[in-house]
mmCIF file of C-alpha atoms in Angstrom:
data_model
loop_
_atom_site.group_PDB
_atom_site.id
_atom_site.type_symbol
_atom_site.label_atom_id
_atom_site.label_comp_id
_atom_site.label_asym_id
_atom_site.label_seq_id
_atom_site.Cartn_x
_atom_site.Cartn_y
_atom_site.Cartn_z
ATOM 1 C CA MET A 1 66.592 43.112 38.862
ATOM 2 C CA ASN A 2 66.716 43.503 42.644
ATOM 3 C CA LEU A 3 68.335 40.561 44.360
ATOM 4 C CA LEU A 4 68.026 41.504 48.013
ATOM 5 C CA ILE A 5 67.649 44.394 50.461
ATOM 6 C CA ILE A 6 69.490 43.999 53.789
ATOM 7 C CA GLY A 7 68.837 46.307 56.734
ATOM 8 C CA PHE A 8 70.725 46.573 60.030
ATOM 9 C CA LYS A 9 71.463 49.013 62.856
ATOM 10 C CA GLU A 10 74.922 47.819 63.795
ATOM 11 C CA LYS A 11 78.420 48.617 62.526
ATOM 12 C CA LEU A 12 77.999 49.671 58.876
ATOM 13 C CA GLU A 13 81.669 49.462 57.907
ATOM 14 C CA LYS A 14 82.298 46.067 59.501
ATOM 15 C CA ILE A 15 79.088 44.484 58.181
ATOM 16 C CA THR A 16 79.706 45.833 54.670
ATOM 17 C CA GLU A 17 83.230 44.428 54.812
ATOM 18 C CA ILE A 18 81.955 40.931 55.730
ATOM 19 C CA LEU A 19 79.352 41.009 52.957
ATOM 20 C CA ASP A 20 81.855 42.261 50.371
ATOM 21 C CA GLU A 21 84.322 39.545 51.327
ATOM 22 C CA ARG A 22 81.737 36.835 50.693
ATOM 23 C CA LEU A 23 80.344 38.358 47.516
ATOM 24 C CA CYS A 24 83.709 39.037 45.864
ATOM 25 C CA SER A 25 83.422 35.597 44.228
ATOM 26 C CA PHE A 26 80.930 37.087 41.769
ATOM 27 C CA GLU A 27 83.428 39.704 40.592
ATOM 28 C CA LYS A 28 86.014 36.949 40.079
ATOM 29 C CA GLU A 29 83.510 35.229 37.787
ATOM 30 C CA LYS A 30 82.935 38.586 36.037
ATOM 31 C CA ILE A 31 79.389 38.846 37.340
ATOM 32 C CA HIS A 32 78.747 42.425 38.373
ATOM 33 C CA ILE A 33 76.423 42.940 41.345
ATOM 34 C CA ASP A 34 75.291 46.525 41.932
ATOM 35 C CA LYS A 35 75.236 47.753 45.539
ATOM 36 C CA LYS A 36 73.487 50.823 46.894
ATOM 37 C CA ILE A 37 73.813 51.951 50.540
ATOM 38 C CA GLU A 38 71.410 54.363 52.220
ATOM 39 C CA LYS A 39 70.275 55.179 55.725
ATOM 40 C CA ILE A 40 66.648 55.625 56.737
ATOM 41 C CA GLY A 41 66.193 56.622 60.358
ATOM 42 C CA ASP A 42 68.593 54.536 62.402
ATOM 43 C CA ILE A 43 68.676 51.628 59.945
ATOM 44 C CA ASN A 44 71.288 51.135 57.222
ATOM 45 C CA PHE A 45 70.021 49.538 54.019
ATOM 46 C CA ILE A 46 72.079 47.806 51.348
ATOM 47 C CA THR A 47 70.264 47.061 48.083
ATOM 48 C CA TYR A 48 71.834 44.464 45.795
ATOM 49 C CA SER A 49 70.763 44.166 42.177
ATOM 50 C CA ILE A 50 71.869 42.805 38.831
ATOM 51 C CA GLU A 51 71.279 44.406 35.442
ATOM 52 C CA ASN A 52 68.168 43.290 33.592
ATOM 53 C CA GLY A 53 68.784 40.071 31.742
ATOM 54 C CA GLY A 54 71.569 39.062 34.085
ATOM 55 C CA GLU A 55 69.349 36.533 35.809
ATOM 56 C CA VAL A 56 68.794 34.807 32.457
ATOM 57 C CA LYS A 57 72.434 34.939 31.441
ATOM 58 C CA HIS A 58 73.587 33.522 34.783
ATOM 59 C CA LYS A 59 71.389 30.565 35.653
ATOM 60 C CA ASN A 60 70.432 30.181 39.352
ATOM 61 C CA ILE A 61 72.144 33.507 40.178
ATOM 62 C CA LYS A 62 69.509 34.316 42.813
ATOM 63 C CA ASN A 63 69.963 31.029 44.689
ATOM 64 C CA ILE A 64 73.754 31.270 44.566
ATOM 65 C CA PHE A 65 73.633 34.896 45.681
ATOM 66 C CA ASN A 66 71.317 34.040 48.590
ATOM 67 C CA TYR A 67 73.658 31.302 49.772
ATOM 68 C CA TYR A 68 76.686 33.601 49.863
ATOM 69 C CA VAL A 69 74.680 36.301 51.618
ATOM 70 C CA ALA A 70 73.352 33.765 54.138
ATOM 71 C CA GLU A 71 76.935 32.717 54.924
ATOM 72 C CA ALA A 72 77.918 36.361 55.386
ATOM 73 C CA ILE A 73 74.946 37.124 57.661
ATOM 74 C CA THR A 74 75.732 33.999 59.706
ATOM 75 C CA ASP A 75 79.222 35.406 60.310
ATOM 76 C CA ILE A 76 77.711 38.804 61.149
ATOM 77 C CA VAL A 77 75.315 37.275 63.698
ATOM 78 C CA ILE A 78 78.093 35.301 65.421
ATOM 79 C CA ASN A 79 80.867 37.902 65.249
ATOM 80 C CA ILE A 80 78.864 41.114 65.811
ATOM 81 C CA TYR A 81 75.367 40.468 67.160
ATOM 82 C CA GLN A 82 76.497 37.813 69.632
ATOM 83 C CA GLU A 83 78.570 40.431 71.461
ATOM 84 C CA LYS A 84 75.653 42.867 71.403
ATOM 85 C CA ILE A 85 73.322 40.260 72.953
ATOM 86 C CA ILE A 86 75.868 39.408 75.673
ATOM 87 C CA ASP A 87 76.274 43.118 76.537
ATOM 88 C CA ARG A 88 72.502 43.596 76.738
ATOM 89 C CA LEU A 89 71.923 40.545 78.926
ATOM 90 C CA ILE A 90 74.734 41.479 81.327
ATOM 91 C CA TYR A 91 73.492 45.071 81.518
ATOM 92 C CA ASP A 92 69.866 44.016 82.126
ATOM 93 C CA LYS A 93 70.495 41.218 84.640
ATOM 94 C CA TYR A 94 73.752 42.157 86.338
ATOM 95 C CA TYR A 95 73.789 45.954 86.147
ATOM 96 C CA TYR A 96 75.070 46.127 89.743
ATOM 97 C CA LEU A 97 78.420 44.513 88.885
ATOM 98 C CA SER A 98 81.541 46.605 88.401
ATOM 99 C CA PHE A 99 82.837 47.375 84.927
ATOM 100 C CA GLU A 100 85.778 45.014 85.477
ATOM 101 C CA ASP A 101 83.528 42.147 86.594
ATOM 102 C CA LYS A 102 81.267 42.629 83.562
ATOM 103 C CA LYS A 103 84.307 42.606 81.300
ATOM 104 C CA ILE A 104 85.577 39.334 82.831
ATOM 105 C CA ILE A 105 82.162 37.667 82.553
ATOM 106 C CA LYS A 106 81.725 38.767 78.940
ATOM 107 C CA SER A 107 85.124 37.345 78.019
ATOM 108 C CA ARG A 108 84.254 34.035 79.681
ATOM 109 C CA VAL A 109 80.885 33.796 77.927
ATOM 110 C CA VAL A 110 82.459 34.456 74.505
ATOM 111 C CA ASP A 111 85.131 31.833 75.178
ATOM 112 C CA TYR A 112 82.491 29.350 76.381
ATOM 113 C CA LEU A 113 80.367 29.862 73.255
ATOM 114 C CA ASN A 114 83.406 29.430 71.014
ATOM 115 C CA ARG A 115 84.296 26.154 72.755
ATOM 116 C CA ASN A 116 80.737 24.817 72.713
ATOM 117 C CA GLU A 117 79.864 24.902 69.043
ATOM 118 C CA TYR A 118 77.016 22.398 68.994
ATOM 119 C CA VAL A 119 73.356 22.699 69.933
ATOM 120 C CA LEU A 120 71.146 19.833 71.090
ATOM 121 C CA GLN A 121 68.308 18.715 68.863
ATOM 122 C CA GLU A 122 65.079 17.299 70.215
ATOM 123 C CA GLY A 123 64.332 13.587 70.169
ATOM 124 C CA ILE A 124 66.704 11.353 68.238
ATOM 125 C CA MET A 125 68.032 14.121 65.988
ATOM 126 C CA PRO A 126 71.839 14.451 66.148
ATOM 127 C CA GLN A 127 73.659 17.548 67.358
ATOM 128 C CA ILE A 128 74.301 20.284 64.805
ATOM 129 C CA SER A 129 76.531 23.332 65.042
ATOM 130 C CA LYS A 130 74.878 26.619 65.886
ATOM 131 C CA LYS A 131 76.475 28.075 62.752
ATOM 132 C CA THR A 132 74.745 25.442 60.602
ATOM 133 C CA LYS A 133 71.399 26.080 62.310
ATOM 134 C CA ILE A 134 71.713 29.858 61.834
ATOM 135 C CA LEU A 135 72.667 29.402 58.173
ATOM 136 C CA LYS A 136 69.676 27.137 57.516
ATOM 137 C CA THR A 137 67.302 29.582 59.234
ATOM 138 C CA ILE A 138 68.569 32.437 57.056
ATOM 139 C CA MET A 139 68.362 30.363 53.871
ATOM 140 C CA ASP A 140 64.766 29.404 54.673
ATOM 141 C CA PHE A 141 63.935 33.064 55.243
ATOM 142 C CA LEU A 142 65.546 34.198 51.978
ATOM 143 C CA ASP A 143 63.496 31.603 50.106
ATOM 144 C CA GLU A 144 60.408 33.517 51.254
ATOM 145 C CA SER A 145 61.555 37.141 51.118
ATOM 146 C CA ASP A 146 63.671 39.573 49.095
ATOM 147 C CA SER A 147 64.349 41.828 52.084
ATOM 148 C CA LEU A 148 65.872 41.076 55.463
ATOM 149 C CA ILE A 149 66.415 43.174 58.608
ATOM 150 C CA ILE A 150 69.205 41.485 60.558
ATOM 151 C CA ASP A 151 68.039 42.866 63.921
ATOM 152 C CA GLY A 152 64.548 41.450 63.363
ATOM 153 C CA LEU A 153 65.989 38.140 62.212
ATOM 154 C CA VAL A 154 68.019 37.836 65.431
ATOM 155 C CA ASN A 155 65.119 38.859 67.679
ATOM 156 C CA PHE A 156 62.422 36.645 66.123
ATOM 157 C CA ARG A 157 63.799 33.937 63.825
ATOM 158 C CA LEU A 158 66.969 33.200 65.848
ATOM 159 C CA LYS A 159 65.514 33.065 69.353
ATOM 160 C CA PHE A 160 67.373 29.809 69.947
ATOM 161 C CA PHE A 161 70.650 31.714 69.531
ATOM 162 C CA THR A 162 69.721 34.210 72.250
ATOM 163 C CA GLU A 163 68.674 31.294 74.477
ATOM 164 C CA LEU A 164 72.084 29.667 73.955
ATOM 165 C CA ILE A 165 73.778 32.891 75.013
ATOM 166 C CA GLU A 166 71.520 33.163 78.080
ATOM 167 C CA GLU A 167 72.432 29.607 79.097
ATOM 168 C CA ALA A 168 76.135 30.359 78.620
ATOM 169 C CA LEU A 169 75.797 33.525 80.707
ATOM 170 C CA GLU A 170 73.980 31.711 83.554
ATOM 171 C CA LYS A 171 76.634 28.988 83.605
ATOM 172 C CA ASN A 172 79.542 31.416 83.663
ATOM 173 C CA ILE A 173 77.976 33.885 86.105
ATOM 174 C CA GLU A 174 77.449 31.021 88.557
ATOM 175 C CA ASP A 175 81.084 29.937 88.190
ATOM 176 C CA PHE A 176 82.204 33.563 88.523
ATOM 177 C CA PHE A 177 80.402 34.075 91.837
ATOM 178 C CA VAL A 178 81.646 30.738 93.199
ATOM 179 C CA GLU A 179 85.222 31.695 92.316
ATOM 180 C CA LYS A 180 84.763 35.172 93.763
ATOM 181 C CA GLU A 181 83.482 33.732 97.045
ATOM 182 C CA TYR A 182 86.392 31.292 97.056
ATOM 183 C CA ARG A 183 88.920 34.116 96.605
ATOM 184 C CA GLU A 184 87.284 36.041 99.437
ATOM 185 C CA PHE A 185 87.379 32.916 101.610
ATOM 186 C CA ILE A 186 91.113 32.510 100.888
ATOM 187 C CA ARG A 187 91.767 36.187 101.713
ATOM 188 C CA VAL A 188 90.011 35.793 105.076
ATOM 189 C CA LEU A 189 92.081 32.706 105.895
ATOM 190 C CA GLN A 190 95.276 34.501 104.878
ATOM 191 C CA TYR A 191 94.315 37.341 107.204
ATOM 192 C CA PHE A 192 93.863 34.904 110.111
ATOM 193 C CA VAL A 193 97.252 33.340 109.369
ATOM 194 C CA GLU A 194 98.921 36.756 109.476
ATOM 195 C CA LEU A 195 97.359 37.428 112.897
ATOM 196 C CA GLN A 196 98.569 34.162 114.399
ATOM 197 C CA GLU A 197 101.908 33.821 116.134
ATOM 198 C CA SER A 198 103.815 30.856 114.779
ATOM 199 C CA LYS A 199 103.815 27.954 117.246
ATOM 200 C CA VAL A 200 105.965 25.498 115.283
ATOM 201 C CA GLU A 201 108.834 25.786 112.830
ATOM 202 C CA LEU A 202 107.782 23.032 110.454
ATOM 203 C CA VAL A 203 104.738 20.817 109.885
ATOM 204 C CA ASN A 204 104.786 17.621 107.828
ATOM 205 C CA ILE A 205 101.320 16.683 106.592
ATOM 206 C CA ILE A 206 100.978 13.026 105.623
ATOM 207 C CA PHE A 207 97.816 12.375 103.634
ATOM 208 C CA LYS A 208 96.480 8.847 103.821
ATOM 209 C CA SER A 209 94.684 7.019 101.048
ATOM 210 C CA ASP A 210 91.476 6.933 103.138
ATOM 211 C CA GLY A 211 91.274 10.753 103.134
ATOM 212 C CA THR A 212 92.590 11.275 106.672
ATOM 213 C CA TYR A 213 95.950 12.781 107.568
ATOM 214 C CA GLN A 214 98.561 13.118 110.286
ATOM 215 C CA LEU A 215 100.653 16.112 111.307
ATOM 216 C CA PHE A 216 104.277 15.808 112.430
ATOM 217 C CA ASP A 217 106.786 18.433 113.518
ATOM 218 C CA LYS A 218 110.337 18.737 112.172
ATOM 219 C CA LYS A 219 111.551 15.970 114.533
ATOM 220 C CA MET A 220 108.732 13.737 113.356
ATOM 221 C CA ASN A 221 106.827 13.979 116.618
ATOM 222 C CA LEU A 222 103.093 13.533 116.114
ATOM 223 C CA ILE A 223 101.333 16.841 116.633
ATOM 224 C CA ASP A 224 98.434 15.648 118.730
ATOM 225 C CA ASN A 225 97.977 17.733 121.828
ATOM 226 C CA ASP A 226 95.625 20.123 123.564
ATOM 227 C CA ILE A 227 95.837 22.630 120.718
ATOM 228 C CA PHE A 228 93.459 20.496 118.617
ATOM 229 C CA GLN A 229 91.297 18.977 121.308
ATOM 230 C CA GLU A 230 88.535 21.575 121.011
ATOM 231 C CA LEU A 231 88.765 21.644 117.224
ATOM 232 C CA ALA A 232 88.433 17.866 116.988
ATOM 233 C CA GLU A 233 85.361 17.908 119.220
ATOM 234 C CA GLU A 234 83.675 20.382 116.911
ATOM 235 C CA ILE A 235 83.532 17.795 114.121
ATOM 236 C CA SER A 236 80.785 15.878 115.893
ATOM 237 C CA GLU A 237 78.931 19.069 116.816
ATOM 238 C CA SER A 238 78.932 20.806 113.435
ATOM 239 C CA GLU A 239 79.196 20.197 109.720
ATOM 240 C CA MET A 240 82.988 20.425 109.791
ATOM 241 C CA ASN A 241 84.826 17.674 107.958
ATOM 242 C CA TYR A 242 88.427 16.528 108.120
ATOM 243 C CA ASP A 243 89.509 19.082 105.518
ATOM 244 C CA ASP A 244 87.972 21.910 107.559
ATOM 245 C CA LEU A 245 89.705 20.618 110.675
ATOM 246 C CA LEU A 246 93.041 20.460 108.882
ATOM 247 C CA ILE A 247 92.819 24.082 107.729
ATOM 248 C CA SER A 248 91.716 25.200 111.209
ATOM 249 C CA SER A 249 94.594 23.243 112.764
ATOM 250 C CA LEU A 250 97.183 24.777 110.439
ATOM 251 C CA ILE A 251 95.873 28.294 111.059
ATOM 252 C CA THR A 252 95.966 27.654 114.811
ATOM 253 C CA ILE A 253 99.608 26.587 114.882
ATOM 254 C CA ALA A 254 100.639 28.901 111.996
ATOM 255 C CA PRO A 255 103.768 26.981 110.941
ATOM 256 C CA LYS A 256 106.615 28.796 109.251
ATOM 257 C CA LYS A 257 106.944 25.962 106.760
ATOM 258 C CA ILE A 258 104.629 23.171 105.545
ATOM 259 C CA ILE A 259 105.704 20.034 103.688
ATOM 260 C CA ILE A 260 102.937 17.984 102.091
ATOM 261 C CA HIS A 261 103.488 14.242 101.680
ATOM 262 C CA ILE A 262 100.948 12.816 99.267
ATOM 263 C CA GLU A 263 100.671 10.403 96.354
ATOM 264 C CA LYS A 264 100.854 12.022 92.914
ATOM 265 C CA SER A 265 97.533 10.497 91.940
ATOM 266 C CA ILE A 266 95.683 12.624 94.523
ATOM 267 C CA GLN A 267 97.781 15.802 94.461
ATOM 268 C CA ASP A 268 94.956 17.715 92.774
ATOM 269 C CA ARG A 269 92.654 17.378 95.796
ATOM 270 C CA GLU A 270 90.885 20.626 96.645
ATOM 271 C CA ILE A 271 92.361 20.720 100.171
ATOM 272 C CA ILE A 272 95.893 20.797 98.688
ATOM 273 C CA LYS A 273 94.960 23.806 96.547
ATOM 274 C CA VAL A 274 93.480 25.598 99.582
ATOM 275 C CA ILE A 275 96.602 25.006 101.685
ATOM 276 C CA LYS A 276 98.830 26.291 98.878
ATOM 277 C CA ASN A 277 96.659 29.380 98.346
ATOM 278 C CA VAL A 278 96.407 30.236 102.051
ATOM 279 C CA PHE A 279 100.017 29.602 103.070
ATOM 280 C CA GLN A 280 101.538 30.359 99.646
ATOM 281 C CA ASN A 281 105.375 30.297 99.653
ATOM 282 C CA LYS A 282 105.440 28.485 103.001
ATOM 283 C CA VAL A 283 104.177 25.316 101.290
ATOM 284 C CA SER A 284 106.110 22.689 99.366
ATOM 285 C CA VAL A 285 105.079 19.247 98.116
ATOM 286 C CA CYS A 286 107.500 16.434 98.832
ATOM 287 C CA PRO A 287 108.774 14.860 95.581
ATOM 288 C CA GLY A 288 108.880 11.455 97.313
ATOM 289 C CA CYS A 289 110.553 10.433 100.549
ATOM 290 C CA ARG A 290 110.425 7.499 102.992
ATOM 291 C CA LEU A 291 107.254 8.956 104.558
ATOM 292 C CA CYS A 292 105.465 9.067 101.222
ATOM 293 C CA LEU A 293 106.611 5.550 100.340
ATOM 294 C CA LYS A 294 105.586 4.145 103.706
ATOM 295 C CA GLU A 295 102.122 5.649 103.405
ATOM 296 C CA LYS A 296 101.817 4.292 99.880
ATOM 297 C CA ASP A 297 102.721 0.812 101.137
ATOM 298 C CA GLY A 298 100.315 1.159 104.059
ATOM 299 C CA LYS A 299 103.125 1.336 106.628
ATOM 300 C CA VAL A 300 102.489 4.406 108.688
ATOM 301 C CA LYS A 301 105.035 3.833 111.420
ATOM 302 C CA ILE A 302 107.184 6.942 111.693
ATOM 303 C CA GLU A 303 110.774 6.954 112.787
ATOM 304 C CA LYS A 304 111.651 10.000 114.872
ATOM 305 C CA GLU A 305 114.790 12.002 114.233
ATOM 306 C CA LYS A 306 117.361 11.766 116.952
#
């Protein structure tokens, strides 16, 4: 008696291995399942059958067999077809990207899908894992049919799975371009820094809790002179904010060394990351000195070095 015919275009050896691994339980129970492999056109077919009378001898053999096969095909869809869908979507939508960029994006999408296992249900239905939803879809299909083409299943019965991959790709491609633009922005700023002649030896940046800051030289003199007058005026004439002004100020004076004084609770501010990336080994964060403590206590009076 024929149990099932499975057809697929993808990796014959790998898919056969996954199916065999799932179905080996039958051999352990001394239930022999015959398997015949043939290729018609570009599609591989595996026909599974059991000797006549076997279905009577082993009650519910068909249902049990279908469940194991459904589990195997679920693994095949996630571990083999998922990658194929990602490749196709990247090739179709982002063909203009370099090979390296495509490789990075693909890796991010796979990682994202692995970390986001659940799919949203409509209405008040709870979340279920995509693996569970794929398995149920396959089981429902096998209840209706004794033959299954995996490629057709993915394209028509598992459209939600392709949609999940598309969403993951859109999310990661957006992040990729934002990060790429950020890296380019940092490179441009680094280039400007290299062009500038250093005007001061050391700059102490004291970040205040209200988001503003003050710059002091190595003798703790406030750096507040004509160098920044034009830059400061630009704030009211453009969309520049205090962070933009700070970066512009630092590039203008191009210090040889920068010490950042800031509370630990706000050390992950984006402006700190930008300063570190632009000025690199010239930057250090103060582990905690009298300046940091005074700012924390709201006492901003600075004592100059003699």
